[in-house]
Amino acid sequence: ILNVEQSPQSLHVQEGDSTNFTCSFPSSNFYALHWYRWETAKSPEALFVMTLNGDEKKKGRISATLNTKEGYSYLYIKGSQPEDSATYLCASTILGTYKYIFGTGTRLKVLA
Amino acid sequence: DGGITQSPKYLFRKEGQNVTLSCEQNLNHDAMYWYRQDPGQGLRLIYYSQIVNDFQKGDIAEGYSVSREKKESFPLTVTSAQKNPTAFYLCASSPTSGASYEQYFGPGTRLTVT
């Protein structure tokens, strides 16, 4: 089984702080990298999907980058708000399969 | 509203009983998936199905069974052979064409077996 690693495991930041998380994934046979936000008692919600080396995606205050050669992706949150508190999951898709390999997630708590 | 429904949200069973978790989608997706989450671990794939009447074992299929008789439905049975069935179970679906095969998730079922 190929592993996807996320760090840190959990994070507390103050409202207004900017923060970032890391997702490391196997770079061989890479197809796509997915970021999800998972709020308590809700379904995981897709944030971004990236396929090309150097991809950058942005949605409001949240952005993500992708490096497929070295096998990592960063998720950035600018000016964190309490409503950003959630678990952020990343998942890698391998070429030729629909299967996702998930990381364990980063649990973010934004303190007001 | 298009989406994925799982029922029930919470399920309690006695050890030794089989239990079936429901998953329905109206997104017209061909592929459906079952995941399990345990504390401190990522989502682990139990079974997946890319088309009606076909399904494949995931990484932790032992003690589970599925069926895919209809495109919309992918029920998961947790059998008495599953040694540690207490967990949170998530169902997902995705298209099998397009650039990314993005998966859409249901709200999950928390199963407790005592």
GROMACS .gro file of C-alpha atoms in nm:
model
  226
    1ILE     CA    1   0.000   0.000   0.000
    2LEU     CA    2   0.138   0.339  -0.096
    3ASN     CA    3   0.119   0.601   0.177
    4VAL     CA    4   0.004   0.960   0.176
    5GLU     CA    5   0.138   1.158   0.469
    6GLN     CA    6  -0.001   1.482   0.609
    7SER     CA    7   0.153   1.720   0.858
    8PRO     CA    8   0.096   1.854   1.107
    9GLN     CA    9  -0.157   1.614   1.257
   10SER     CA   10  -0.333   1.901   1.435
   11LEU     CA   11  -0.296   2.274   1.457
   12HIS     CA   12  -0.436   2.559   1.667
   13VAL     CA   13  -0.410   2.911   1.532
   14GLN     CA   14  -0.550   3.247   1.631
   15GLU     CA   15  -0.814   3.418   1.420
   16GLY     CA   16  -0.642   3.623   1.153
   17ASP     CA   17  -0.328   3.409   1.138
   18SER     CA   18  -0.223   3.252   0.811
   19THR     CA   19  -0.131   2.886   0.811
   20ASN     CA   20  -0.030   2.603   0.584
   21PHE     CA   21  -0.028   2.223   0.581
   22THR     CA   22   0.169   1.966   0.387
   23CYS     CA   23   0.065   1.656   0.197
   24SER     CA   24   0.332   1.411   0.075
   25PHE     CA   25   0.241   1.145  -0.176
   26PRO     CA   26   0.408   0.884  -0.398
   27SER     CA   27   0.532   1.061  -0.711
   28SER     CA   28   0.550   0.749  -0.928
   29ASN     CA   29   0.244   0.685  -1.145
   30PHE     CA   30   0.082   0.999  -1.006
   31TYR     CA   31  -0.248   1.108  -1.159
   32ALA     CA   32  -0.421   1.361  -0.934
   33LEU     CA   33  -0.408   1.518  -0.589
   34HIS     CA   34  -0.727   1.610  -0.406
   35TRP     CA   35  -0.788   1.834  -0.106
   36TYR     CA   36  -1.104   1.804   0.102
   37ARG     CA   37  -1.240   1.998   0.399
   38TRP     CA   38  -1.427   1.787   0.652
   39GLU     CA   39  -1.629   1.969   0.913
   40THR     CA   40  -1.766   1.784   1.211
   41ALA     CA   41  -2.101   1.611   1.142
   42LYS     CA   42  -2.082   1.694   0.770
   43SER     CA   43  -1.963   1.518   0.455
   44PRO     CA   44  -1.610   1.585   0.330
   45GLU     CA   45  -1.628   1.871   0.081
   46ALA     CA   46  -1.398   1.888  -0.220
   47LEU     CA   47  -1.171   2.193  -0.224
   48PHE     CA   48  -0.926   2.135  -0.505
   49VAL     CA   49  -0.809   1.878  -0.753
   50MET     CA   50  -0.471   1.924  -0.917
   51THR     CA   51  -0.301   1.714  -1.181
   52LEU     CA   52  -0.009   1.907  -1.330
   53ASN     CA   53   0.327   1.984  -1.175
   54GLY     CA   54   0.327   2.347  -1.070
   55ASP     CA   55  -0.053   2.371  -1.049
   56GLU     CA   56  -0.185   2.638  -0.816
   57LYS     CA   57  -0.549   2.662  -0.723
   58LYS     CA   58  -0.729   2.927  -0.518
   59LYS     CA   59  -1.074   2.954  -0.361
   60GLY     CA   60  -1.123   3.266  -0.154
   61ARG     CA   61  -0.866   3.266   0.125
   62ILE     CA   62  -0.758   2.910   0.059
   63SER     CA   63  -0.501   2.811  -0.199
   64ALA     CA   64  -0.298   2.501  -0.287
   65THR     CA   65   0.014   2.416  -0.482
   66LEU     CA   66   0.139   2.094  -0.633
   67ASN     CA   67   0.487   1.951  -0.693
   68THR     CA   68   0.455   1.613  -0.862
   69LYS     CA   69   0.829   1.562  -0.911
   70GLU     CA   70   0.904   1.564  -0.541
   71GLY     CA   71   0.561   1.443  -0.434
   72TYR     CA   72   0.416   1.716  -0.216
   73SER     CA   73   0.131   1.965  -0.203
   74TYR     CA   74   0.079   2.262   0.026
   75LEU     CA   75  -0.256   2.402   0.139
   76TYR     CA   76  -0.252   2.764   0.257
   77ILE     CA   77  -0.519   2.951   0.449
   78LYS     CA   78  -0.480   3.327   0.465
   79GLY     CA   79  -0.633   3.516   0.757
   80SER     CA   80  -0.786   3.211   0.929
   81GLN     CA   81  -1.142   3.241   1.059
   82PRO     CA   82  -1.323   3.023   1.314
   83GLU     CA   83  -1.536   2.878   1.033
   84ASP     CA   84  -1.216   2.737   0.879
   85SER     CA   85  -1.195   2.494   1.170
   86ALA     CA   86  -1.215   2.147   1.018
   87THR     CA   87  -1.008   1.847   0.921
   88TYR     CA   88  -0.829   1.894   0.589
   89LEU     CA   89  -0.775   1.571   0.397
   90CYS     CA   90  -0.558   1.510   0.098
   91ALA     CA   91  -0.581   1.210  -0.132
   92SER     CA   92  -0.370   1.089  -0.421
   93THR     CA   93  -0.498   0.906  -0.726
   94ILE     CA   94  -0.272   0.663  -0.909
   95LEU     CA   95  -0.262   0.651  -1.287
   96GLY     CA   96  -0.499   0.390  -1.428
   97THR     CA   97  -0.722   0.360  -1.121
   98TYR     CA   98  -1.014   0.541  -0.964
   99LYS     CA   99  -0.888   0.458  -0.617
  100TYR     CA  100  -0.791   0.734  -0.375
  101ILE     CA  101  -0.518   0.696  -0.115
  102PHE     CA  102  -0.602   0.923   0.176
  103GLY     CA  103  -0.377   1.085   0.431
  104THR     CA  104  -0.477   1.097   0.797
  105GLY     CA  105  -0.573   1.462   0.776
  106THR     CA  106  -0.474   1.784   0.952
  107ARG     CA  107  -0.717   1.899   1.220
  108LEU     CA  108  -0.729   2.279   1.228
  109LYS     CA  109  -0.881   2.475   1.514
  110VAL     CA  110  -0.906   2.852   1.469
  111LEU     CA  111  -0.945   3.031   1.799
  112ALA     CA  112  -1.154   3.351   1.809
  113ASP     CA  113  -3.110   1.800  -0.455
  114GLY     CA  114  -2.835   1.579  -0.593
  115GLY     CA  115  -2.622   1.395  -0.346
  116ILE     CA  116  -2.538   1.086  -0.147
  117THR     CA  117  -2.743   0.962   0.144
  118GLN     CA  118  -2.640   0.717   0.408
  119SER     CA  119  -2.866   0.576   0.669
  120PRO     CA  120  -2.884   0.551   0.957
  121LYS     CA  121  -2.648   0.810   1.105
  122TYR     CA  122  -2.588   0.595   1.415
  123LEU     CA  123  -2.624   0.219   1.435
  124PHE     CA  124  -2.587  -0.012   1.731
  125ARG     CA  125  -2.558  -0.389   1.706
  126LYS     CA  126  -2.473  -0.683   1.923
  127GLU     CA  127  -2.161  -0.881   1.848
  128GLY     CA  128  -2.226  -1.174   1.616
  129GLN     CA  129  -2.498  -1.002   1.414
  130ASN     CA  130  -2.462  -0.900   1.052
  131VAL     CA  131  -2.560  -0.541   0.978
  132THR     CA  132  -2.619  -0.363   0.646
  133LEU     CA  133  -2.535   0.002   0.589
  134SER     CA  134  -2.724   0.186   0.320
  135CYS     CA  135  -2.576   0.416   0.055
  136GLU     CA  136  -2.779   0.580  -0.222
  137GLN     CA  137  -2.672   0.839  -0.479
  138ASN     CA  138  -2.866   1.036  -0.739
  139LEU     CA  139  -2.563   1.190  -0.909
  140ASN     CA  140  -2.571   0.936  -1.194
  141HIS     CA  141  -2.218   0.830  -1.102
  142ASP     CA  142  -2.091   0.495  -1.223
  143ALA     CA  143  -1.842   0.435  -0.942
  144MET     CA  144  -1.918   0.396  -0.573
  145TYR     CA  145  -1.691   0.334  -0.274
  146TRP     CA  146  -1.699   0.236   0.090
  147TYR     CA  147  -1.442   0.365   0.338
  148ARG     CA  148  -1.382   0.308   0.702
  149GLN     CA  149  -1.232   0.560   0.944
  150ASP     CA  150  -1.073   0.475   1.276
  151PRO     CA  151  -0.922   0.726   1.520
  152GLY     CA  152  -0.579   0.845   1.407
  153GLN     CA  153  -0.604   0.677   1.069
  154GLY     CA  154  -0.687   0.794   0.721
  155LEU     CA  155  -0.987   0.673   0.528
  156ARG     CA  156  -0.929   0.311   0.426
  157LEU     CA  157  -1.101   0.160   0.124
  158ILE     CA  158  -1.320  -0.143   0.192
  159TYR     CA  159  -1.484  -0.209  -0.145
  160TYR     CA  160  -1.547  -0.019  -0.464
  161SER     CA  161  -1.762  -0.066  -0.771
  162GLN     CA  162  -1.700   0.090  -1.111
  163ILE     CA  163  -2.016  -0.038  -1.272
  164VAL     CA  164  -2.341  -0.216  -1.189
  165ASN     CA  165  -2.305  -0.585  -1.104
  166ASP     CA  166  -1.929  -0.553  -1.055
  167PHE     CA  167  -1.722  -0.467  -0.749
  168GLN     CA  168  -1.364  -0.501  -0.629
  169LYS     CA  169  -1.204  -0.553  -0.289
  170GLY     CA  170  -1.024  -0.259  -0.141
  171ASP     CA  171  -0.746  -0.269   0.115
  172ILE     CA  172  -0.950  -0.400   0.409
  173ALA     CA  173  -1.231  -0.612   0.260
  174GLU     CA  174  -1.215  -0.903   0.504
  175GLY     CA  175  -1.538  -0.937   0.702
  176TYR     CA  176  -1.739  -0.716   0.466
  177SER     CA  177  -1.960  -0.781   0.164
  178VAL     CA  178  -2.129  -0.555  -0.091
  179SER     CA  179  -2.371  -0.570  -0.381
  180ARG     CA  180  -2.432  -0.338  -0.674
  181GLU     CA  181  -2.760  -0.437  -0.830
  182LYS     CA  182  -2.857  -0.080  -0.915
  183LYS     CA  183  -2.648   0.216  -1.022
  184GLU     CA  184  -2.789   0.426  -0.740
  185SER     CA  185  -2.728   0.185  -0.454
  186PHE     CA  186  -2.421   0.023  -0.297
  187PRO     CA  187  -2.510  -0.136   0.039
  188LEU     CA  188  -2.234  -0.262   0.268
  189THR     CA  189  -2.285  -0.560   0.499
  190VAL     CA  190  -2.063  -0.585   0.802
  191THR     CA  191  -2.056  -0.954   0.885
  192SER     CA  192  -1.986  -1.126   1.213
  193ALA     CA  193  -1.646  -1.223   1.067
  194GLN     CA  194  -1.527  -0.861   1.090
  195LYS     CA  195  -1.313  -0.858   1.404
  196ASN     CA  196  -1.334  -0.486   1.485
  197PRO     CA  197  -1.652  -0.353   1.326
  198THR     CA  198  -1.698  -0.046   1.545
  199ALA     CA  199  -1.598   0.246   1.325
  200PHE     CA  200  -1.721   0.536   1.114
  201TYR     CA  201  -1.822   0.432   0.762
  202LEU     CA  202  -1.826   0.671   0.466
  203CYS     CA  203  -1.974   0.606   0.124
  204ALA     CA  204  -1.866   0.798  -0.186
  205SER     CA  205  -1.936   0.807  -0.557
  206SER     CA  206  -1.756   0.943  -0.861
  207PRO     CA  207  -1.784   0.962  -1.237
  208THR     CA  208  -1.559   0.731  -1.437
  209SER     CA  209  -1.493   0.983  -1.710
  210GLY     CA  210  -1.352   1.332  -1.695
  211ALA     CA  211  -1.028   1.472  -1.572
  212SER     CA  212  -1.020   1.389  -1.208
  213TYR     CA  213  -1.277   1.126  -1.100
  214GLU     CA  214  -1.366   1.353  -0.808
  215GLN     CA  215  -1.534   1.166  -0.527
  216TYR     CA  216  -1.843   1.296  -0.351
  217PHE     CA  217  -1.914   1.177   0.000
  218GLY     CA  218  -2.217   1.094   0.206
  219PRO     CA  219  -2.256   1.204   0.571
  220GLY     CA  220  -2.142   0.868   0.712
  221THR     CA  221  -2.275   0.605   0.950
  222ARG     CA  222  -2.122   0.547   1.291
  223LEU     CA  223  -2.150   0.178   1.379
  224THR     CA  224  -2.106   0.058   1.735
  225VAL     CA  225  -2.093  -0.314   1.805
  226THR     CA  226  -2.102  -0.433   2.165
   0.00000   0.00000   0.00000
